[in-house]
Rosetta silent file (secondary structure, phi, psi, omega in degrees, C-alpha in Angstrom):
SEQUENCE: XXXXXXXXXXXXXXXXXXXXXXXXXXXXXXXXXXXXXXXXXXXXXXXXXXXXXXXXXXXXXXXXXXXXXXXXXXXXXXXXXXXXXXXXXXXXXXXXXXXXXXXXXXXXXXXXXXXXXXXXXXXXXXXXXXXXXXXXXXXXXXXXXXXXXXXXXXXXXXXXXXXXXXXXXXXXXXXXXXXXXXXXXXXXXXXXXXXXXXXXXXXXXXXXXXXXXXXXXXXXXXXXXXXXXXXXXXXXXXXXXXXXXX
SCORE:     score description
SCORE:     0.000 S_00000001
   1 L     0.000  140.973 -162.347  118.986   88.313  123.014 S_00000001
   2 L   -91.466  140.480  152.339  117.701   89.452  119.294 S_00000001
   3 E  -106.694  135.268 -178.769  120.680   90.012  117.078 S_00000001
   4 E  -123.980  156.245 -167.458  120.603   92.284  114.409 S_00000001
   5 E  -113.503  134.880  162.211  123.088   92.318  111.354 S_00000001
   6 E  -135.960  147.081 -177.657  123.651   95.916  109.355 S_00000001
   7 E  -114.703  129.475  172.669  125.100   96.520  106.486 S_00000001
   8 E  -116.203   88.955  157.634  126.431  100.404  105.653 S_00000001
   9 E   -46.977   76.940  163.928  126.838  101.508  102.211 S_00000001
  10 L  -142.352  139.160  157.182  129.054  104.822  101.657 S_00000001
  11 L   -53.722  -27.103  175.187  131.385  105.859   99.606 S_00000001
  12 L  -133.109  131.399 -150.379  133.030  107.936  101.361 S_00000001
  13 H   -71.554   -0.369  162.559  134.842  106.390  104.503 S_00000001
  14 H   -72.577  -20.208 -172.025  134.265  109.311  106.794 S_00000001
  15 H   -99.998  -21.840  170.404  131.054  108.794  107.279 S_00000001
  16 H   -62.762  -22.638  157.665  131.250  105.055  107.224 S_00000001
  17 H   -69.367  -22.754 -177.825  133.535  105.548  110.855 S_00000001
  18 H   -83.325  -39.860  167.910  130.986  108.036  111.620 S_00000001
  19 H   -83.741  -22.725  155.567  128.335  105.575  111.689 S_00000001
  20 H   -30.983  -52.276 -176.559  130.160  102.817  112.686 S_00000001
  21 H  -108.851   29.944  170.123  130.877  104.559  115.988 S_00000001
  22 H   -90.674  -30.546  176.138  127.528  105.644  116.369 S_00000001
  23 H   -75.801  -77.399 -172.564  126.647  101.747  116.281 S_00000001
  24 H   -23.364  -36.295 -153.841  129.586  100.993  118.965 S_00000001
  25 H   -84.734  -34.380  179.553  127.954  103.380  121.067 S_00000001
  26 H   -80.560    2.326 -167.838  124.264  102.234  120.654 S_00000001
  27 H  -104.019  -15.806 -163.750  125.329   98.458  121.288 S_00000001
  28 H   -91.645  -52.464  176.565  127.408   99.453  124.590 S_00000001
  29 H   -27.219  -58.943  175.796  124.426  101.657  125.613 S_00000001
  30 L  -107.468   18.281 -158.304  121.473   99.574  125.083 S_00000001
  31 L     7.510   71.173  174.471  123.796   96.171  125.477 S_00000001
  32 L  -100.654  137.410  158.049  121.921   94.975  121.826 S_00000001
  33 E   -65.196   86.790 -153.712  123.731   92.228  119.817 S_00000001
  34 E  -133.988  151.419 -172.361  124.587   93.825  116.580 S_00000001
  35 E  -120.181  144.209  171.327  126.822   92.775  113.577 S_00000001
  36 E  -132.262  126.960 -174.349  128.129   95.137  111.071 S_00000001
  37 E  -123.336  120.934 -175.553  129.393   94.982  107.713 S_00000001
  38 E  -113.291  168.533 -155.161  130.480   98.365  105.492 S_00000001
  39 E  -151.175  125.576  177.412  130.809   98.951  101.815 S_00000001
  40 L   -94.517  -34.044 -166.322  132.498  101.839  100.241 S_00000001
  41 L  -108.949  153.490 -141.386  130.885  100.395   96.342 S_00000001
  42 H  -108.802  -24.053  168.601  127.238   99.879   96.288 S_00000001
  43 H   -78.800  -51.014  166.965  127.670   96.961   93.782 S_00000001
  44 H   -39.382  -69.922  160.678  129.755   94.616   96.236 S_00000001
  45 H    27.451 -114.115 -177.957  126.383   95.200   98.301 S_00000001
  46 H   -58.324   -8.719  162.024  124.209   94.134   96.223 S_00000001
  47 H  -106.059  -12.423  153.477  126.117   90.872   95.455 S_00000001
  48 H   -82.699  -45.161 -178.320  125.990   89.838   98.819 S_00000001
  49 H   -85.344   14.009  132.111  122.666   90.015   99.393 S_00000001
  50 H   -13.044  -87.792 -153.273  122.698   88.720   95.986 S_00000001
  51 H   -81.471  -47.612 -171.749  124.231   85.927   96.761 S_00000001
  52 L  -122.509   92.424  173.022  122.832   85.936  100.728 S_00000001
  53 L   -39.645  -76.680 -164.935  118.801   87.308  100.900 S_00000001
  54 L   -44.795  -15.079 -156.323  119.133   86.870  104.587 S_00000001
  55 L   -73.430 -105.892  169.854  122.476   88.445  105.556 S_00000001
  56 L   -15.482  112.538 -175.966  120.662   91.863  106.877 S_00000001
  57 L   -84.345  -58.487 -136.965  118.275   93.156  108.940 S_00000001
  58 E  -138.080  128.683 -169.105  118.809   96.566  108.585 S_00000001
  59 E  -113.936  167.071  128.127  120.920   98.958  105.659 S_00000001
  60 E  -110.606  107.646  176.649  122.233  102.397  105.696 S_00000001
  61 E  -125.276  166.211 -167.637  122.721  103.648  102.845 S_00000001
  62 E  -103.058  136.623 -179.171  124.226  107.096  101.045 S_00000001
  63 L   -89.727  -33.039  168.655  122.421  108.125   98.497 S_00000001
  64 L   -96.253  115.031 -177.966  124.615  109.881   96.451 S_00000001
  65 L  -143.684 -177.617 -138.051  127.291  107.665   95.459 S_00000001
  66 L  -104.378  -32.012 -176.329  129.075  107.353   92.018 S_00000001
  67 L   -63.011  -78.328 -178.095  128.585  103.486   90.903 S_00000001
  68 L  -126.327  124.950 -167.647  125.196  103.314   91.531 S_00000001
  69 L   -70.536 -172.923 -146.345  122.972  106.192   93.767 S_00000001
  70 L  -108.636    4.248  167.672  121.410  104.657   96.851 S_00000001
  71 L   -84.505  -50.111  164.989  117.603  104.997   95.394 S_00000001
  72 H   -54.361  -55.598  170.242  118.746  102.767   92.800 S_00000001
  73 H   -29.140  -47.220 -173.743  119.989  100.358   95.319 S_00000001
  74 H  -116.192   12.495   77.636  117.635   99.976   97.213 S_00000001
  75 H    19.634  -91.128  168.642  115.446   99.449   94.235 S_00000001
  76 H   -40.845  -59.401 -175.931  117.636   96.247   93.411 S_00000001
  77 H   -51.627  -57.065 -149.577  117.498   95.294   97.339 S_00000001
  78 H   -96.622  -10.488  153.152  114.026   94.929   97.440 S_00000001
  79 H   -38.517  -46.260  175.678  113.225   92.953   94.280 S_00000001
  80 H   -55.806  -63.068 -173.598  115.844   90.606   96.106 S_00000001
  81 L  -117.231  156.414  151.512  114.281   91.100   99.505 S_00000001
  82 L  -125.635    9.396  152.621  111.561   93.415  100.936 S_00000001
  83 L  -111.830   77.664 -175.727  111.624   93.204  104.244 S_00000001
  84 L  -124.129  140.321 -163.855  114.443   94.828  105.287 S_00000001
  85 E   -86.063  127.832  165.819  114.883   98.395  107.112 S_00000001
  86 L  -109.307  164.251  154.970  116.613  100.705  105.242 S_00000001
  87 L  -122.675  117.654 -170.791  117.912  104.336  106.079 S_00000001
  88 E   -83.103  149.386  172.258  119.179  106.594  103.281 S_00000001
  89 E  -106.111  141.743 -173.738  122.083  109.134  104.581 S_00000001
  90 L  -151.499  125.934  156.693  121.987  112.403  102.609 S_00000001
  91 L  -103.982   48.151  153.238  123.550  115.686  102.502 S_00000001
  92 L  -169.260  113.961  177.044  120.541  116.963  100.747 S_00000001
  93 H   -45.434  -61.923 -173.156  116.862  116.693  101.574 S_00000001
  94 H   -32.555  -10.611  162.374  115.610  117.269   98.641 S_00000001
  95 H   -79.940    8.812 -162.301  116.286  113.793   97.349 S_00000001
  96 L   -89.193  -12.434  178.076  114.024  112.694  100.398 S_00000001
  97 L   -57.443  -46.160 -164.467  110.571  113.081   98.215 S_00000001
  98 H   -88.930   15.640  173.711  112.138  110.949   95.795 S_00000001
  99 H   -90.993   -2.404 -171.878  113.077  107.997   98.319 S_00000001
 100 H   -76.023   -7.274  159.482  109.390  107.724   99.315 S_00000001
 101 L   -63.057  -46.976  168.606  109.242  104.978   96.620 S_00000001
 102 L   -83.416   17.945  156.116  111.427  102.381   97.942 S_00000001
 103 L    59.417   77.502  157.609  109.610  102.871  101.266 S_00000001
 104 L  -125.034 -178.167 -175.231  112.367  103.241  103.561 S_00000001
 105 L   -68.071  -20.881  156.991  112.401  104.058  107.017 S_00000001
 106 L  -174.456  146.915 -162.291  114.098  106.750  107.493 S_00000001
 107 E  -130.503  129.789 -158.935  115.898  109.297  106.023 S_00000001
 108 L   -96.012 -178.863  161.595  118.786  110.737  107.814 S_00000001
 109 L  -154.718  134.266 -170.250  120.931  113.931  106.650 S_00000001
 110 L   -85.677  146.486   40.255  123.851  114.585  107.381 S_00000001
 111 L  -103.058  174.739 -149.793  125.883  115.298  109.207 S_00000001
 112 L  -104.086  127.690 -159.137  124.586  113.013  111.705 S_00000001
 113 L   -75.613  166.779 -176.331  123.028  113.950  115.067 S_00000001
 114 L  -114.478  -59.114  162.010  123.777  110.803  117.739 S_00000001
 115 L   -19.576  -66.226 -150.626  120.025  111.848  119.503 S_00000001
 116 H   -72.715  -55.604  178.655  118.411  111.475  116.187 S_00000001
 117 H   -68.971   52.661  157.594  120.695  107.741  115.339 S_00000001
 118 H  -126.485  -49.518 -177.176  119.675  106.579  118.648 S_00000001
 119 H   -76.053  -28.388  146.916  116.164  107.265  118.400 S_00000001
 120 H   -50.481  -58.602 -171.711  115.928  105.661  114.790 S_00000001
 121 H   -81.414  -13.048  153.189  117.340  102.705  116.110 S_00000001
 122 H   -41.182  -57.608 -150.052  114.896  102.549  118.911 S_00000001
 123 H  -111.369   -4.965  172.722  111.982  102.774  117.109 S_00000001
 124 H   -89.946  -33.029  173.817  113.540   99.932  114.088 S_00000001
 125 H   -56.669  -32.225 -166.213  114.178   97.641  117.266 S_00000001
 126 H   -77.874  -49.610 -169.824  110.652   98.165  118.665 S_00000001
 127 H   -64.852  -28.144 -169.754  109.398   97.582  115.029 S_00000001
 128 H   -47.084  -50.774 -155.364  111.836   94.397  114.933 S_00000001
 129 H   -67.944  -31.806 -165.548  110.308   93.194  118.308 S_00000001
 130 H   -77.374  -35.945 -150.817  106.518   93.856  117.470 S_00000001
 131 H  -104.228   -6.207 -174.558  106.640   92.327  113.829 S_00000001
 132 L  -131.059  161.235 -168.171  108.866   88.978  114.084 S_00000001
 133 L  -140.781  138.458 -163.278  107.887   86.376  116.193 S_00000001
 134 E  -103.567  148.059  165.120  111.403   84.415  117.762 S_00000001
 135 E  -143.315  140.935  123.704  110.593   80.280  118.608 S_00000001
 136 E   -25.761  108.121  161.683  113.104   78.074  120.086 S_00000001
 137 E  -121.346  126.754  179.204  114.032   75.225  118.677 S_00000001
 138 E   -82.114  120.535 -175.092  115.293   71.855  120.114 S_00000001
 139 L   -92.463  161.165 -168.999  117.078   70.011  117.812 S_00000001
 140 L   -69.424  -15.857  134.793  117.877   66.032  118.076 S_00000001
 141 L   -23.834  -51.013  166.586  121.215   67.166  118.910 S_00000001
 142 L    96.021   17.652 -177.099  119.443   67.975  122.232 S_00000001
 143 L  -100.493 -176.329 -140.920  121.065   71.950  121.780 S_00000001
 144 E  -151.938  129.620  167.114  118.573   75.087  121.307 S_00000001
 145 E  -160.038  135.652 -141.059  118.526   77.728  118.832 S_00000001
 146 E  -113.109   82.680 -161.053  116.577   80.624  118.762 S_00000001
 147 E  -122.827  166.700  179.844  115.235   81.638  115.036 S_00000001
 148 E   -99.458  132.471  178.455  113.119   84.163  113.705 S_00000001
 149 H   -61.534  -34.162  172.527  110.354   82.538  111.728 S_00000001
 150 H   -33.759  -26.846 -156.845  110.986   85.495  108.988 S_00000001
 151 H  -107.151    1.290  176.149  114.195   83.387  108.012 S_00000001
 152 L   -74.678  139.181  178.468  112.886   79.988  107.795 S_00000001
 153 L  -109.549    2.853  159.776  112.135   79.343  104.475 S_00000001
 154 E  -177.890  160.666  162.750  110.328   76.125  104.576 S_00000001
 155 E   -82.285  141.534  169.286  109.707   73.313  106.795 S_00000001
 156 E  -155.069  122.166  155.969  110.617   69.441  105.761 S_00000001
 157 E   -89.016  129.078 -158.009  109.692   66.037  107.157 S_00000001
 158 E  -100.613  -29.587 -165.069  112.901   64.225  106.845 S_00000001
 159 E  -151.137   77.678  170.626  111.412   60.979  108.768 S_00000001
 160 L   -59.882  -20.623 -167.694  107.706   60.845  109.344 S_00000001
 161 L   -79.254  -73.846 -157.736  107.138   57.808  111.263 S_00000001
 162 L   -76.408   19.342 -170.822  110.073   58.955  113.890 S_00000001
 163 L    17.764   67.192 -171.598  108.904   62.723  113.361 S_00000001
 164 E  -109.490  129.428 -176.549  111.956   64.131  112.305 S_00000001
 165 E  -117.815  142.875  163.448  111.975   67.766  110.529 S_00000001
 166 E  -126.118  150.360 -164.659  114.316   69.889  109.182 S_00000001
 167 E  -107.747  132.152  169.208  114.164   73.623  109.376 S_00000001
 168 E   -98.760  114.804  167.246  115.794   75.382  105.946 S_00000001
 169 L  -100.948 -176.902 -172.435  117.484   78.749  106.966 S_00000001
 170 L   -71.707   -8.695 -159.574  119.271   80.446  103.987 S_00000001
 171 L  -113.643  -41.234 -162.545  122.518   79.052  105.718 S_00000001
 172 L  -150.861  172.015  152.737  122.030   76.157  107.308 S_00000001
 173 E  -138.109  159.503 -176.469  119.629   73.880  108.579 S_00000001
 174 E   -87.571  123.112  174.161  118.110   72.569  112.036 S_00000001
 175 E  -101.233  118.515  166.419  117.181   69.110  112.656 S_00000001
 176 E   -98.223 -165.926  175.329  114.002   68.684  115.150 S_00000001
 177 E  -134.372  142.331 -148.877  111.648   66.576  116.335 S_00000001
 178 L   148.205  152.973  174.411  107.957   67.160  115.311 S_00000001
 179 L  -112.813  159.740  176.367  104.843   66.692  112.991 S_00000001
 180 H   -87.886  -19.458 -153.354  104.352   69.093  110.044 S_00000001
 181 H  -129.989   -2.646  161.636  100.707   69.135  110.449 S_00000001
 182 H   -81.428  -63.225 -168.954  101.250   70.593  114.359 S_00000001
 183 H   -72.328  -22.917  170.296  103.423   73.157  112.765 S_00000001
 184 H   -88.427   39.912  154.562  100.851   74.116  110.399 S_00000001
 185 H  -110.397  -41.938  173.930   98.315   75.034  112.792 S_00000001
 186 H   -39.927  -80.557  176.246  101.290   76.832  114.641 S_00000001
 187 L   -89.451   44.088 -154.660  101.580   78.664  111.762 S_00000001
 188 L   -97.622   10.280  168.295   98.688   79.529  109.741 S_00000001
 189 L   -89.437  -22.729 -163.943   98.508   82.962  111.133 S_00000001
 190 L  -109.376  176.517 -175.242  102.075   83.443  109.257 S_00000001
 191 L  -100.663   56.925  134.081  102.847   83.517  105.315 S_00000001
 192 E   -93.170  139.506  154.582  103.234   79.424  105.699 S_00000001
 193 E  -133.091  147.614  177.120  101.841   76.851  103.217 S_00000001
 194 E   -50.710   93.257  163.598  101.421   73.198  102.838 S_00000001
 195 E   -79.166  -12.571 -146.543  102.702   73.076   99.311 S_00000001
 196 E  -173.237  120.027 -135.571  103.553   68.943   99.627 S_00000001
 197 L   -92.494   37.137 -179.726  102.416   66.885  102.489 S_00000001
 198 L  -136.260    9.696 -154.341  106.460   66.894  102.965 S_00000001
 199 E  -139.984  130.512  174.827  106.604   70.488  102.924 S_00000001
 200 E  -131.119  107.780 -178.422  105.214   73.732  105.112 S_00000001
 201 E  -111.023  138.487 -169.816  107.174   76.882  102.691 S_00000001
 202 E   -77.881  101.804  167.664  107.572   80.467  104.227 S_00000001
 203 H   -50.775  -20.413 -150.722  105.565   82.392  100.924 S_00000001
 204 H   -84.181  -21.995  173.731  107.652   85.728  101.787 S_00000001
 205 H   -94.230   10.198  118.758  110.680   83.391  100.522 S_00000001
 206 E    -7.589   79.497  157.132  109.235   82.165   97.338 S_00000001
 207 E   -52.551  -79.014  174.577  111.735   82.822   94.534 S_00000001
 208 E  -143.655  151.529  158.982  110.330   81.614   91.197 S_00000001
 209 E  -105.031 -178.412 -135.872  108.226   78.855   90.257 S_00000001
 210 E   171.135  124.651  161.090  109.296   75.852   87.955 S_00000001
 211 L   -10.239  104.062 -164.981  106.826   73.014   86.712 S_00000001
 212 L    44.658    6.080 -177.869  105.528   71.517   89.661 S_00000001
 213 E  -119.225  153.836  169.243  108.514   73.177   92.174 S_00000001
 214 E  -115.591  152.498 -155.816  109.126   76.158   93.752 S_00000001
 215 E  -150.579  108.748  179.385  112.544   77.673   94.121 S_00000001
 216 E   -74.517  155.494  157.662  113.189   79.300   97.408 S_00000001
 217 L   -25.724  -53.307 -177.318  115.659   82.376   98.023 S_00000001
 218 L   -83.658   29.203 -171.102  118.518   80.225   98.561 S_00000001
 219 L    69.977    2.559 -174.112  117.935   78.075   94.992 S_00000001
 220 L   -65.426   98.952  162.548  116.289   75.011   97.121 S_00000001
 221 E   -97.189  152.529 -175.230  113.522   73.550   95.413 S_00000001
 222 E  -127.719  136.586 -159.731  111.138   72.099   96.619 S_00000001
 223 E   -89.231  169.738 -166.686  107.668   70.210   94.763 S_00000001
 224 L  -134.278   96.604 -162.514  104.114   71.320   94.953 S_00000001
 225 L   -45.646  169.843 -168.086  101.739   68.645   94.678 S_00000001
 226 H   -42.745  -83.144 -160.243   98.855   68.879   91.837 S_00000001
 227 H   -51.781   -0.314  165.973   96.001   69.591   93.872 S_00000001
 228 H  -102.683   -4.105 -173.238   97.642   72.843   95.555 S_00000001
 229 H   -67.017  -48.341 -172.787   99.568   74.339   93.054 S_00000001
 230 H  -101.942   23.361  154.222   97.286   76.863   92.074 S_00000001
 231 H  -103.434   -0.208  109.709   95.876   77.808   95.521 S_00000001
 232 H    10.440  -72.805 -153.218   99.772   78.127   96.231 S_00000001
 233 L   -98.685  -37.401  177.447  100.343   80.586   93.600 S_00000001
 234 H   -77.376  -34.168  169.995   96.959   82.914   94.682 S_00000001
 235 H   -75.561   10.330 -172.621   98.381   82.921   97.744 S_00000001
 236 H   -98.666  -78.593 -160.502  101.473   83.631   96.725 S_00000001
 237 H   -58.519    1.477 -169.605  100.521   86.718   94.356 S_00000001
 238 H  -103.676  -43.959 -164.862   98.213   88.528   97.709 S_00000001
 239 H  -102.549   -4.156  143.836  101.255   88.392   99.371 S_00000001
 240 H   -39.200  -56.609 -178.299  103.213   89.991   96.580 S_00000001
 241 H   -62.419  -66.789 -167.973  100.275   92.394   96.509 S_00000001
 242 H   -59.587  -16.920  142.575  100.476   93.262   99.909 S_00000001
 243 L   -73.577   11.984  177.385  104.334   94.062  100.155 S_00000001
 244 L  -109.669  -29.718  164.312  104.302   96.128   97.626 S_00000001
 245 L   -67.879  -12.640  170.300  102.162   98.273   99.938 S_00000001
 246 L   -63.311    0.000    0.000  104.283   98.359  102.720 S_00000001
């Protein structure tokens, strides 16, 4: 079952209970596995996903709120991350021209129809389902877990002769069984690349670079041998370019 995590950003706590039990209703409804976290300041936020890239699928946020407004926010969010759905909440359209910058997905206004938040979250699950691809993994453990390649952020052989890999999520990581050079045929359809013949790194998680390393979302670095560094880095900026068009 896909879980999705949302985080809801208002200031004012009626409407955070309003959406809240708009969510209760769509999870008993549609039996979806969903986590929720709310925020009356707009700065806590932004220091979790600070802190945690990964923690969210999906935001709601109010746009006018007094610390920071929710265009500005979500601004901040996607320098951290950019693929994440947002919805701005509004009790005035007229700010909805100027949200068409930060691309978000929809823009509700309140106060808020339960048709209209059902059928938003319809059509972000359907986008969820079409656009991530889920793989199973057995780990040497011999238990199963079920990740979305969006959150791995790199691949590492741990043991090549005995083909042992570990998968880096922002939280934790999975130890498999496997060659690296299998998964990168898996994925070469996906934004992975061999930066290090110890290494397959998820580009969309590509922090900064550093002399011969790259420094994933969660601070991991990892090295980039010679000869690849700077077909690495063009493939790195195309896929810069091309999120900034979503």
């Amino acid at each position: 079952m896909l879980h999705l995590n949302i985080g809801i950003c208002d200031d004012d706590k009626l409407y955070i209970k309003e959406i809240t039990k708009l969510l209760d209703r769509y999870m008993i409804q549609y039996d979806i596995d969903i986590s929720y976290d709310t925020f009356t300041s707009p700065l806590v936020l932004l220091n979790r996903i600070s802190t945690t890239p990964g923690c969210y699928d999906i935001l709601f946020l109010d746009v006018e709120m007094s610390e920071m407004n929710g265009l500005e926010l979500s601004e901040k969010i996607r320098s951290i991350r950019r693929n994440i759905y947002t919805i701005f909440i509004s009790n005035y359209p007229k700010y909805m021209q100027d949200s068409f910058r930060v691309h978000p997905f929809y823009y509700l206004v309140k106060p808020l129809s339960a048709e209209t938040f059902t059928n938003i979250m319809n059509d972000i699950l359907s986008a969820i389902q079409s656009e991530h691809k889920l793989v199973t993994l057995l780990q040497t453990d011999r238990s199963e877990e079920t990740v979305d390649l969006g959150d791995i952020l790199c691949i590492e052989v741990t043991d090549g002769k005995k083909e042992l890999l570990d998968f880096h999520l922002f939280d934790h990581i999975l130890h498999a069984k496997g060659k690296i050079s299998a998964w990168q045929e898996k994925l070469a359809s996906y934004d992975f690349f061999p930066c290090h013949r110890k290494y397959l790194v998820n580009l969309t998680h590509i922090h900064y670079f550093e002399k011969n390393h790259v420094i994933l979302d969660n601070g991991f670095s990892i090295p980039i041998s010679r000869g690849n560094e700077k077909i690495l880095k063009d493939r790195y900026n195309n896929n810069i370019v091309r999120l900034k068009k979503l």
